[in-house]
Coordinates of N, CA and C in Angstrom, one line a residue:
M1 N -32.2 27.6 -2.5 CA -30.7 27.7 -2.3 C -30.4 28.9 -1.4
S2 N -29.6 28.7 -0.3 CA -29.2 29.8 0.5 C -28.3 30.8 -0.2
D3 N -28.2 32.0 0.4 CA -27.4 33.0 -0.3 C -25.9 32.6 -0.3
T4 N -25.5 31.9 0.8 CA -24.1 31.4 0.9 C -23.8 30.5 -0.3
K5 N -24.7 29.5 -0.5 CA -24.5 28.6 -1.5 C -24.5 29.2 -2.9
K6 N -25.4 30.2 -3.1 CA -25.4 30.9 -4.4 C -24.1 31.6 -4.7
V7 N -23.6 32.3 -3.7 CA -22.4 33.1 -3.9 C -21.2 32.1 -4.1
L8 N -21.2 31.0 -3.3 CA -20.1 30.0 -3.4 C -20.1 29.4 -4.8
S9 N -21.3 29.0 -5.3 CA -21.5 28.4 -6.6 C -20.9 29.3 -7.7
F10 N -21.3 30.6 -7.6 CA -20.8 31.5 -8.6 C -19.3 31.7 -8.5
A11 N -18.8 31.9 -7.3 CA -17.3 32.1 -7.2 C -16.5 30.9 -7.7
V12 N -17.0 29.7 -7.4 CA -16.3 28.5 -7.8 C -16.4 28.3 -9.3
E13 N -17.6 28.6 -9.9 CA -17.8 28.5 -11.3 C -16.8 29.5 -12.0
L14 N -16.7 30.7 -11.5 CA -15.8 31.7 -12.1 C -14.3 31.2 -12.0
G15 N -14.0 30.7 -10.8 CA -12.6 30.1 -10.7 C -12.4 28.9 -11.6
D16 N -13.4 28.1 -11.8 CA -13.3 26.9 -12.7 C -12.9 27.4 -14.1
I17 N -13.6 28.4 -14.6 CA -13.4 28.9 -16.0 C -12.0 29.5 -16.1
L18 N -11.7 30.3 -15.0 CA -10.3 30.9 -15.0 C -9.2 29.8 -15.1
L19 N -9.3 28.8 -14.3 CA -8.3 27.8 -14.2 C -8.3 27.0 -15.5
R20 N -9.5 26.7 -16.0 CA -9.7 25.9 -17.3 C -9.0 26.6 -18.5
N21 N -8.9 28.0 -18.4 CA -8.3 28.7 -19.5 C -6.9 29.2 -19.3
G22 N -6.3 28.6 -18.3 CA -4.8 28.8 -18.1 C -4.4 29.8 -17.1
A23 N -5.4 30.3 -16.2 CA -5.0 31.3 -15.2 C -4.1 30.7 -14.1
E24 N -3.3 31.5 -13.5 CA -2.4 31.0 -12.4 C -3.3 30.7 -11.2
V25 N -2.7 29.7 -10.4 CA -3.4 29.3 -9.2 C -3.7 30.4 -8.2
Y26 N -2.7 31.3 -8.0 CA -3.0 32.4 -7.1 C -4.1 33.3 -7.5
R27 N -4.2 33.5 -8.8 CA -5.2 34.4 -9.4 C -6.6 33.8 -9.1
V28 N -6.7 32.5 -9.3 CA -8.0 31.8 -9.1 C -8.4 31.9 -7.6
E29 N -7.4 31.6 -6.7 CA -7.7 31.7 -5.3 C -8.1 33.1 -4.9
D30 N -7.4 34.1 -5.3 CA -7.7 35.5 -5.0 C -9.1 35.9 -5.5
S31 N -9.4 35.4 -6.7 CA -10.7 35.8 -7.3 C -11.9 35.2 -6.5
V32 N -11.8 33.9 -6.2 CA -12.8 33.2 -5.4 C -13.0 33.9 -4.0
L33 N -11.9 34.1 -3.4 CA -11.9 34.7 -2.0 C -12.5 36.1 -2.1
A34 N -12.1 36.9 -3.1 CA -12.6 38.3 -3.2 C -14.1 38.3 -3.4
I35 N -14.6 37.4 -4.2 CA -16.1 37.4 -4.4 C -16.8 37.0 -3.1
L36 N -16.3 36.0 -2.4 CA -16.9 35.5 -1.1 C -16.9 36.7 -0.1
N37 N -15.7 37.3 0.0 CA -15.6 38.4 1.0 C -16.4 39.6 0.7
S38 N -16.6 39.8 -0.6 CA -17.5 41.0 -1.0 C -18.9 40.8 -0.6
Y39 N -19.3 39.5 -0.3 CA -20.7 39.3 0.2 C -20.6 38.9 1.7
D40 N -19.6 39.4 2.3 CA -19.5 39.3 3.8 C -19.4 37.8 4.3
I41 N -18.9 37.0 3.4 CA -18.6 35.6 3.8 C -17.1 35.5 4.1
T42 N -16.8 35.7 5.4 CA -15.4 35.7 5.8 C -14.9 34.3 6.3
D43 N -15.9 33.5 6.8 CA -15.6 32.2 7.3 C -15.5 31.2 6.1
C44 N -14.4 31.3 5.3 CA -14.3 30.5 4.1 C -12.9 30.0 3.9
D45 N -12.8 29.0 3.2 CA -11.4 28.4 2.8 C -11.5 28.1 1.3
V46 N -10.4 28.4 0.6 CA -10.3 28.1 -0.8 C -8.9 27.5 -1.0
Y47 N -8.9 26.3 -1.6 CA -7.6 25.6 -2.0 C -7.7 25.3 -3.5
V48 N -6.7 25.8 -4.2 CA -6.7 25.6 -5.7 C -5.5 24.8 -6.1
L49 N -5.7 23.8 -6.9 CA -4.5 23.1 -7.5 C -4.6 23.5 -9.0
S50 N -3.6 23.0 -9.8 CA -3.6 23.3 -11.2 C -4.7 22.6 -11.9
N51 N -5.3 21.6 -11.3 CA -6.4 20.9 -12.0 C -7.6 20.6 -11.0
G52 N -7.8 21.4 -10.0 CA -8.9 21.2 -9.1 C -9.1 22.4 -8.1
I53 N -10.4 22.6 -7.7 CA -10.7 23.6 -6.7 C -11.5 23.0 -5.6
F54 N -11.1 23.4 -4.3 CA -11.8 23.0 -3.1 C -12.2 24.2 -2.4
A55 N -13.5 24.4 -2.1 CA -13.9 25.6 -1.4 C -15.0 25.3 -0.4
S56 N -15.0 26.1 0.7 CA -16.1 25.9 1.7 C -16.4 27.3 2.2
A57 N -17.6 27.4 2.8 CA -18.0 28.7 3.3 C -19.0 28.5 4.5
D58 N -18.9 29.3 5.5 CA -19.8 29.3 6.7 C -19.9 27.9 7.2
E59 N -18.8 27.3 7.5 CA -18.8 25.9 8.0 C -19.5 25.7 9.3
V60 N -19.5 26.7 10.2 CA -20.0 26.6 11.6 C -21.4 27.1 11.7
T61 N -22.1 27.4 10.5 CA -23.5 27.8 10.6 C -24.4 26.8 9.9
E62 N -25.7 27.1 9.9 CA -26.6 26.2 9.3 C -26.6 26.3 7.8
H63 N -25.9 27.4 7.3 CA -25.8 27.6 5.8 C -24.5 27.1 5.3
A64 N -23.8 26.2 6.0 CA -22.5 25.7 5.6 C -22.6 25.1 4.2
S65 N -21.6 25.3 3.4 CA -21.6 24.8 2.0 C -20.2 24.6 1.6
S66 N -20.0 23.6 0.8 CA -18.7 23.3 0.2 C -18.8 22.7 -1.2
M67 N -17.8 22.9 -2.0 CA -17.8 22.5 -3.4 C -16.4 22.0 -3.8
I68 N -16.4 21.0 -4.6 CA -15.1 20.4 -5.2 C -15.3 20.4 -6.7
R69 N -14.3 20.8 -7.4 CA -14.3 20.8 -8.9 C -13.0 20.2 -9.4
H70 N -13.2 19.3 -10.3 CA -12.1 18.8 -11.1 C -12.0 19.6 -12.4
V71 N -10.8 20.1 -12.6 CA -10.7 21.0 -13.8 C -9.6 20.5 -14.7
P72 N -9.9 19.9 -15.8 CA -8.9 19.4 -16.8 C -8.1 20.5 -17.3
M73 N -6.9 20.3 -17.7 CA -6.0 21.3 -18.3 C -6.4 21.5 -19.8
Y74 N -6.6 22.8 -20.1 CA -7.0 23.1 -21.5 C -6.0 24.2 -22.0
P75 N -6.0 24.5 -23.3 CA -5.1 25.5 -23.8 C -5.5 26.9 -23.2
T76 N -4.5 27.7 -23.1 CA -4.7 29.1 -22.5 C -5.5 29.9 -23.4
H77 N -6.4 30.7 -22.8 CA -7.3 31.6 -23.6 C -7.3 33.0 -22.8
L78 N -6.3 33.8 -23.1 CA -6.2 35.1 -22.4 C -7.4 36.0 -22.5
G79 N -8.1 35.9 -23.6 CA -9.3 36.8 -23.7 C -10.3 36.5 -22.7
R80 N -10.6 35.2 -22.4 CA -11.5 34.8 -21.4 C -11.0 35.2 -20.0
I81 N -9.7 35.0 -19.8 CA -9.2 35.4 -18.5 C -9.4 36.9 -18.2
A82 N -9.1 37.7 -19.2 CA -9.3 39.1 -19.1 C -10.8 39.5 -18.8
G83 N -11.7 38.8 -19.5 CA -13.1 39.1 -19.3 C -13.5 38.7 -17.9
L84 N -13.1 37.5 -17.4 CA -13.4 37.1 -16.1 C -12.8 38.0 -15.0
N85 N -11.6 38.5 -15.2 CA -11.0 39.4 -14.3 C -11.9 40.7 -14.2
A86 N -12.3 41.2 -15.3 CA -13.2 42.4 -15.3 C -14.5 42.1 -14.6
L87 N -15.1 40.9 -14.8 CA -16.3 40.5 -14.2 C -16.2 40.4 -12.7
C88 N -15.1 39.8 -12.3 CA -14.8 39.7 -10.8 C -14.7 41.0 -10.2
R89 N -14.1 42.0 -10.8 CA -14.0 43.3 -10.2 C -15.4 44.0 -10.1
E90 N -16.2 43.8 -11.1 CA -17.6 44.3 -11.1 C -18.4 43.7 -10.0
V91 N -18.3 42.4 -9.8 CA -19.0 41.7 -8.7 C -18.5 42.2 -7.3
C92 N -17.2 42.3 -7.2 CA -16.7 42.7 -5.9 C -17.1 44.2 -5.5
S93 N -17.2 45.0 -6.5 CA -17.6 46.4 -6.3 C -19.1 46.6 -6.3
K94 N -19.9 45.5 -6.4 CA -21.3 45.5 -6.3 C -21.9 46.4 -7.5
E95 N -21.3 46.4 -8.6 CA -21.8 47.2 -9.7 C -22.9 46.4 -10.4
I96 N -23.0 45.1 -10.2 CA -24.0 44.2 -10.8 C -24.5 43.3 -9.8
T97 N -25.7 42.7 -10.0 CA -26.3 41.7 -9.1 C -25.7 40.4 -9.4
L98 N -25.9 39.4 -8.6 CA -25.4 38.1 -8.8 C -26.1 37.4 -10.0
D99 N -27.4 37.7 -10.2 CA -28.0 37.1 -11.4 C -27.5 37.7 -12.7
E100 N -27.2 39.0 -12.7 CA -26.5 39.6 -13.8 C -25.1 39.1 -14.1
A101 N -24.5 38.8 -12.9 CA -23.1 38.3 -13.0 C -23.1 36.9 -13.7
W102 N -24.1 36.1 -13.4 CA -24.2 34.7 -14.0 C -24.4 34.9 -15.5
A103 N -25.2 35.8 -15.9 CA -25.4 36.1 -17.3 C -24.1 36.5 -18.0
K104 N -23.4 37.4 -17.4 CA -22.1 37.8 -18.0 C -21.1 36.7 -17.9
L105 N -21.2 35.8 -16.9 CA -20.3 34.7 -16.9 C -20.5 33.7 -18.1
E106 N -21.7 33.5 -18.5 CA -22.0 32.7 -19.6 C -21.4 33.4 -20.9
E107 N -21.5 34.7 -20.9 CA -20.9 35.4 -22.1 C -19.4 35.2 -22.2
C108 N -18.8 35.2 -21.0 CA -17.3 35.0 -20.9 C -16.9 33.6 -21.4
K109 N -17.8 32.7 -21.1 CA -17.5 31.3 -21.6 C -17.5 31.2 -23.1
R110 N -18.3 32.1 -23.7 CA -18.4 32.0 -25.2 C -17.5 33.0 -25.9
I111 N -16.6 33.6 -25.2 CA -15.7 34.5 -25.9 C -14.8 33.6 -26.9
P112 N -14.9 33.9 -28.2 CA -14.3 33.1 -29.2 C -12.8 33.3 -29.2
S113 N -12.1 32.3 -29.7 CA -10.7 32.4 -30.0 C -10.5 33.1 -31.4
Y114 N -9.3 33.2 -31.8 CA -9.1 33.8 -33.2 C -9.6 32.9 -34.2
N115 N -10.1 33.4 -35.3 CA -10.6 32.6 -36.4 C -9.5 31.8 -37.0
F116 N -9.8 30.7 -37.7 CA -8.9 29.7 -38.2 C -7.8 30.3 -39.1
P117 N -8.3 31.1 -40.2 CA -7.3 31.7 -41.0 C -6.2 32.6 -40.3
M118 N -6.7 33.3 -39.3 CA -5.8 34.2 -38.5 C -4.8 33.3 -37.8
L119 N -5.3 32.2 -37.2 CA -4.4 31.3 -36.5 C -3.3 30.7 -37.4
I120 N -3.7 30.4 -38.6 CA -2.7 29.8 -39.6 C -1.6 30.9 -39.9
I121 N -2.1 32.1 -40.2 CA -1.1 33.2 -40.5 C -0.2 33.5 -39.3
A122 N -0.8 33.6 -38.1 CA 0.0 33.9 -36.9 C 1.0 32.8 -36.6
T123 N 0.6 31.5 -36.8 CA 1.5 30.4 -36.5 C 2.6 30.4 -37.6
A124 N 2.3 30.6 -38.8 CA 3.3 30.7 -39.9 C 4.3 31.7 -39.6
I125 N 3.9 32.9 -39.3 CA 4.8 34.1 -39.1 C 5.7 33.8 -37.8
G126 N 5.1 33.2 -36.8 CA 5.8 32.9 -35.6 C 6.9 31.9 -35.8
C127 N 6.6 30.8 -36.6 CA 7.5 29.8 -36.9 C 8.7 30.3 -37.7
G128 N 8.3 31.1 -38.7 CA 9.4 31.7 -39.5 C 10.3 32.6 -38.8
G129 N 9.7 33.4 -37.9 CA 10.5 34.3 -37.1 C 11.5 33.6 -36.1
F130 N 11.0 32.6 -35.5 CA 11.8 31.8 -34.6 C 12.9 31.1 -35.4
S131 N 12.6 30.6 -36.5 CA 13.6 29.9 -37.3 C 14.8 30.9 -37.7
Y132 N 14.4 32.1 -38.1 CA 15.4 33.1 -38.4 C 16.2 33.5 -37.2
L133 N 15.5 33.6 -36.0 CA 16.1 34.0 -34.8 C 17.2 33.0 -34.3
Y134 N 16.9 31.7 -34.6 CA 17.8 30.7 -34.1 C 18.9 30.4 -35.1
G135 N 19.1 31.3 -36.1 CA 20.3 31.1 -37.0 C 19.9 30.6 -38.4
G136 N 18.7 30.5 -38.7 CA 18.3 30.1 -40.1 C 18.5 31.2 -41.1
T137 N 18.5 30.9 -42.3 CA 18.6 31.9 -43.4 C 17.2 32.4 -43.7
V138 N 17.1 33.3 -44.6 CA 15.8 33.8 -45.0 C 15.0 32.7 -45.6
L139 N 15.6 31.9 -46.4 CA 14.9 30.8 -47.1 C 14.4 29.8 -46.0
D140 N 15.2 29.5 -45.0 CA 14.8 28.7 -43.9 C 13.6 29.2 -43.2
A141 N 13.6 30.5 -43.0 CA 12.4 31.2 -42.4 C 11.2 31.1 -43.2
L142 N 11.3 31.2 -44.5 CA 10.1 31.1 -45.4 C 9.6 29.7 -45.4
I143 N 10.5 28.7 -45.4 CA 10.0 27.3 -45.4 C 9.4 27.0 -44.0
A144 N 10.0 27.6 -43.0 CA 9.4 27.4 -41.6 C 8.0 28.0 -41.6
C145 N 7.7 29.0 -42.3 CA 6.4 29.6 -42.4 C 5.4 28.6 -43.0
I146 N 5.9 27.9 -44.0 CA 5.0 26.9 -44.7 C 4.8 25.7 -43.7
V147 N 5.9 25.3 -43.1 CA 5.7 24.2 -42.1 C 4.8 24.6 -41.0
G148 N 4.9 25.8 -40.5 CA 4.0 26.3 -39.4 C 2.6 26.2 -39.8
A149 N 2.3 26.6 -41.1 CA 0.9 26.6 -41.6 C 0.4 25.1 -41.6
V150 N 1.3 24.2 -42.1 CA 0.9 22.8 -42.1 C 0.7 22.3 -40.7
L151 N 1.5 22.7 -39.7 CA 1.3 22.3 -38.3 C -0.1 22.8 -37.8
R152 N -0.5 24.0 -38.1 CA -1.8 24.5 -37.6 C -2.9 23.8 -38.3
L153 N -2.8 23.4 -39.6 CA -3.8 22.6 -40.2 C -3.9 21.3 -39.6
F154 N -2.8 20.7 -39.3 CA -2.8 19.3 -38.7 C -3.4 19.4 -37.3
L155 N -3.1 20.4 -36.5 CA -3.7 20.5 -35.1 C -5.2 20.7 -35.2
H156 N -5.6 21.5 -36.2 CA -7.1 21.7 -36.4 C -7.8 20.4 -36.6
F157 N -7.3 19.6 -37.5 CA -8.0 18.3 -37.8 C -7.7 17.3 -36.7
E158 N -6.6 17.3 -36.1 CA -6.3 16.4 -35.0 C -7.2 16.6 -33.8
A159 N -7.6 17.9 -33.6 CA -8.5 18.2 -32.4 C -9.8 17.4 -32.5
R160 N -10.2 17.1 -33.8 CA -11.5 16.4 -34.0 C -11.4 14.9 -33.7
M161 N -10.2 14.4 -33.6 CA -10.0 13.0 -33.4 C -10.1 12.6 -32.0
G162 N -10.0 13.5 -31.1 CA -10.1 13.2 -29.6 C -9.0 12.5 -29.0
N163 N -7.8 12.6 -29.7 CA -6.6 11.9 -29.1 C -6.1 12.7 -27.9
S164 N -5.3 12.0 -27.1 CA -4.7 12.6 -25.9 C -3.7 13.6 -26.3
K165 N -3.4 14.5 -25.3 CA -2.4 15.5 -25.6 C -1.0 14.9 -25.9
T166 N -0.7 13.8 -25.3 CA 0.6 13.2 -25.5 C 0.7 12.7 -27.0
I167 N -0.3 12.0 -27.4 CA -0.3 11.5 -28.8 C -0.3 12.7 -29.8
T168 N -1.1 13.7 -29.5 CA -1.1 14.9 -30.4 C 0.2 15.5 -30.6
N169 N 1.0 15.7 -29.4 CA 2.3 16.3 -29.5 C 3.3 15.5 -30.2
V170 N 3.2 14.2 -30.1 CA 4.2 13.3 -30.8 C 3.9 13.4 -32.3
L171 N 2.6 13.3 -32.7 CA 2.3 13.3 -34.1 C 2.6 14.6 -34.7
A172 N 2.3 15.7 -34.0 CA 2.5 17.1 -34.5 C 4.0 17.3 -34.8
S173 N 4.9 16.9 -33.8 CA 6.3 17.0 -34.0 C 6.8 16.1 -35.2
M174 N 6.2 15.0 -35.4 CA 6.6 14.1 -36.5 C 6.2 14.8 -37.8
V175 N 5.0 15.4 -37.9 CA 4.6 16.1 -39.1 C 5.6 17.3 -39.4
I176 N 6.0 18.0 -38.4 CA 6.9 19.1 -38.6 C 8.2 18.6 -39.1
S177 N 8.8 17.6 -38.5 CA 10.1 17.0 -38.9 C 10.0 16.5 -40.3
L178 N 8.9 15.7 -40.6 CA 8.8 15.1 -41.9 C 8.7 16.1 -43.0
T179 N 7.9 17.2 -42.8 CA 7.7 18.2 -43.8 C 9.0 19.0 -44.0
A180 N 9.7 19.3 -42.9 CA 11.0 20.0 -43.1 C 12.0 19.2 -43.9
I181 N 12.1 17.9 -43.6 CA 13.1 17.0 -44.2 C 12.7 16.8 -45.7
L182 N 11.4 16.8 -46.0 CA 11.0 16.7 -47.4 C 11.5 17.9 -48.2
F183 N 11.4 19.1 -47.7 CA 11.9 20.3 -48.4 C 13.4 20.2 -48.6
Y184 N 14.1 19.6 -47.6 CA 15.6 19.4 -47.8 C 15.9 18.3 -48.8
A185 N 15.0 17.3 -48.8 CA 15.3 16.1 -49.7 C 15.1 16.5 -51.2
V186 N 14.2 17.5 -51.4 CA 14.0 17.8 -52.9 C 15.1 18.7 -53.4
G187 N 16.1 19.0 -52.6 CA 17.2 19.7 -53.1 C 17.3 21.2 -52.8
L188 N 16.4 21.7 -52.0 CA 16.5 23.1 -51.6 C 17.6 23.3 -50.7
P189 N 18.3 24.5 -50.8 CA 19.5 24.8 -50.0 C 19.1 25.3 -48.6
V190 N 18.4 24.4 -47.8 CA 17.9 24.8 -46.5 C 18.6 24.0 -45.4
H191 N 18.5 24.5 -44.2 CA 18.9 23.8 -43.0 C 17.7 23.3 -42.3
Y192 N 17.4 22.0 -42.5 CA 16.2 21.4 -41.9 C 16.1 21.5 -40.4
D193 N 17.3 21.5 -39.8 CA 17.3 21.6 -38.3 C 16.8 22.9 -37.8
K194 N 17.2 24.0 -38.5 CA 16.7 25.3 -38.2 C 15.2 25.5 -38.4
I195 N 14.7 24.8 -39.5 CA 13.3 24.8 -39.8 C 12.5 24.1 -38.7
I196 N 13.0 23.0 -38.3 CA 12.3 22.2 -37.2 C 12.3 23.0 -35.9
I197 N 13.4 23.6 -35.6 CA 13.5 24.4 -34.3 C 12.5 25.5 -34.3
G198 N 12.4 26.2 -35.4 CA 11.4 27.3 -35.5 C 10.0 26.8 -35.5
A199 N 9.7 25.6 -36.2 CA 8.3 25.2 -36.3 C 7.8 24.5 -35.1
I200 N 8.6 24.0 -34.2 CA 8.1 23.3 -33.0 C 7.8 24.3 -31.9
M201 N 8.1 25.6 -32.1 CA 7.9 26.6 -31.0 C 6.4 26.7 -30.6
P202 N 5.5 26.6 -31.5 CA 4.1 26.6 -31.0 C 3.7 25.5 -30.1
L203 N 4.5 24.4 -30.1 CA 4.2 23.2 -29.3 C 4.9 23.3 -27.9
V204 N 5.9 24.2 -27.9 CA 6.7 24.2 -26.7 C 5.9 24.8 -25.5
P205 N 5.9 24.1 -24.3 CA 5.0 24.5 -23.2 C 5.6 25.7 -22.4
G206 N 5.7 26.8 -23.0 CA 6.2 28.0 -22.3 C 5.4 28.5 -21.2
I207 N 4.1 28.6 -21.4 CA 3.2 29.1 -20.3 C 3.1 28.1 -19.1
P208 N 2.9 26.8 -19.3 CA 2.9 25.9 -18.2 C 4.2 25.9 -17.4
L209 N 5.3 26.0 -18.1 CA 6.6 26.1 -17.4 C 6.7 27.4 -16.6
T210 N 6.3 28.5 -17.2 CA 6.3 29.8 -16.5 C 5.4 29.8 -15.2
N211 N 4.2 29.2 -15.4 CA 3.3 29.1 -14.3 C 3.8 28.2 -13.2
S212 N 4.5 27.1 -13.6 CA 5.0 26.2 -12.6 C 6.1 26.9 -11.7
I213 N 6.9 27.7 -12.3 CA 7.9 28.5 -11.6 C 7.3 29.5 -10.7
R214 N 6.2 30.2 -11.2 CA 5.5 31.1 -10.3 C 4.8 30.4 -9.1
D215 N 4.3 29.2 -9.4 CA 3.7 28.5 -8.3 C 4.7 28.1 -7.2
F216 N 5.9 27.7 -7.7 CA 7.0 27.3 -6.7 C 7.4 28.5 -5.9
I217 N 7.5 29.7 -6.6 CA 7.8 30.9 -5.8 C 6.8 31.3 -4.8
N218 N 5.5 31.0 -5.1 CA 4.4 31.3 -4.2 C 4.2 30.1 -3.2
S219 N 5.1 29.2 -3.2 CA 5.1 28.0 -2.2 C 3.9 27.1 -2.5
D220 N 3.4 27.1 -3.7 CA 2.3 26.2 -4.2 C 3.1 25.0 -4.8
Y221 N 3.7 24.2 -4.0 CA 4.6 23.2 -4.6 C 3.9 22.1 -5.3
L222 N 2.7 21.7 -4.9 CA 2.0 20.7 -5.5 C 1.5 21.1 -6.9
S223 N 0.9 22.3 -7.0 CA 0.5 22.8 -8.3 C 1.7 23.1 -9.2
G224 N 2.8 23.6 -8.7 CA 4.0 23.8 -9.5 C 4.5 22.5 -10.0
S225 N 4.5 21.4 -9.2 CA 5.0 20.1 -9.7 C 4.1 19.5 -10.8
I226 N 2.8 19.7 -10.6 CA 1.8 19.2 -11.7 C 2.1 19.9 -13.0
R227 N 2.2 21.2 -13.0 CA 2.5 22.0 -14.2 C 3.9 21.7 -14.8
L228 N 4.8 21.5 -13.9 CA 6.2 21.2 -14.4 C 6.2 19.8 -15.1
I229 N 5.5 18.8 -14.5 CA 5.5 17.5 -15.1 C 4.8 17.6 -16.4
D230 N 3.7 18.4 -16.5 CA 3.0 18.5 -17.7 C 3.9 19.1 -18.8
A231 N 4.7 20.2 -18.4 CA 5.6 20.8 -19.4 C 6.7 19.9 -19.8
L232 N 7.3 19.1 -18.9 CA 8.3 18.2 -19.2 C 7.8 17.1 -20.1
L233 N 6.6 16.6 -19.8 CA 6.1 15.5 -20.7 C 5.8 16.0 -22.1
T234 N 5.4 17.2 -22.2 CA 5.2 17.8 -23.5 C 6.5 17.9 -24.3
A235 N 7.5 18.4 -23.6 CA 8.8 18.5 -24.2 C 9.4 17.1 -24.6
F236 N 9.1 16.1 -23.8 CA 9.6 14.8 -24.1 C 8.9 14.3 -25.4
C237 N 7.5 14.5 -25.5 CA 6.8 14.1 -26.6 C 7.3 14.7 -27.9
I238 N 7.6 16.0 -27.8 CA 8.2 16.7 -29.0 C 9.5 16.1 -29.4
A239 N 10.4 15.8 -28.4 CA 11.7 15.2 -28.7 C 11.5 13.8 -29.3
V240 N 10.5 13.1 -28.8 CA 10.3 11.7 -29.4 C 9.9 11.8 -30.9
G241 N 8.9 12.7 -31.1 CA 8.4 12.8 -32.5 C 9.5 13.3 -33.5
V242 N 10.3 14.3 -33.1 CA 11.4 14.7 -33.9 C 12.4 13.7 -34.1
G243 N 12.8 13.0 -33.0 CA 13.8 12.0 -33.0 C 13.5 10.8 -33.9
V244 N 12.3 10.4 -33.8 CA 11.8 9.2 -34.6 C 12.0 9.5 -36.1
V245 N 11.5 10.7 -36.5 CA 11.5 11.0 -38.0 C 13.0 11.2 -38.4
I246 N 13.8 11.9 -37.7 CA 15.2 12.1 -38.1 C 16.0 10.8 -38.1
T247 N 15.7 9.9 -37.2 CA 16.4 8.6 -37.1 C 16.0 7.8 -38.4
F248 N 14.7 7.8 -38.7 CA 14.2 7.1 -39.8 C 14.8 7.6 -41.1
A249 N 14.8 9.0 -41.2 CA 15.4 9.6 -42.4 C 16.9 9.3 -42.5
H250 N 17.6 9.1 -41.4 CA 19.0 8.8 -41.4 C 19.2 7.4 -42.0
F251 N 18.3 6.4 -41.6 CA 18.5 5.1 -42.1 C 18.1 5.0 -43.6
I252 N 17.1 5.8 -44.0 CA 16.6 5.7 -45.4 C 17.7 6.4 -46.3
G253 N 18.2 7.5 -45.8 CA 19.2 8.3 -46.6 C 20.6 7.9 -46.4
G254 N 20.9 6.9 -45.6 CA 22.2 6.4 -45.4 C 23.1 7.4 -44.7
G255 N 22.5 8.2 -43.8 CA 23.3 9.2 -43.0 C 23.4 10.5 -43.7
A256 N 22.7 10.7 -44.8 CA 22.7 12.0 -45.4 C 22.0 13.1 -44.7
Y257 N 21.2 12.8 -43.7 CA 20.4 13.8 -43.0 C 21.0 14.1 -41.6
I258 N 22.2 13.7 -41.3 CA 22.8 13.9 -40.0 C 24.0 14.9 -40.2

């Protein structure tokens, strides 16, 4: 394998993992180009979409090389992004060799997320906080904490089913709404709408929406459109799940839940 292909393979692999873990399009492009340029490969082109990477190097020489990667959208992992950014700076400053960089790249891939109990606690506290922030009472916030914990448990087991993101969001929002209404139905003096509003916040696509706006500002209209559509579809799925349960509860309760 030529040096050009080795460098391009590493740069695209690093960009792939960055994009796969929720990094912005411009960050991926800058990282890939920085690595190529650090190895004196200036005849190169990199085009990144929110779900794909196209890169070529030394096209007019005998070492010409190009790569295309399809990158599915995955949940954001800021820990891996931070680790990859640090690795990119080390490579560009020639602090490590390319073989050492490959080894560190594999380590970055294995950076774990938070453990499951911590995720349950964080989700519960976040849901309770948002419920209180949006006008709920202290009791509403406490119930939202419980609903948030139920949501995290559901998402954990749902991930094993292999369902699409669309189905997962619809089912998760239905679980949230059903649990909140059950607490209301047993006679607790709570506002189930405030509980639902707080509990759906972990599902709200805040990062994709923010990244889409950033892409539009950077004139990456195609990537911005892809992320925006993804965010709007997620919001639509949440609305469908909540709406179905509330409508069903309305019919069962004779309008008592409206």
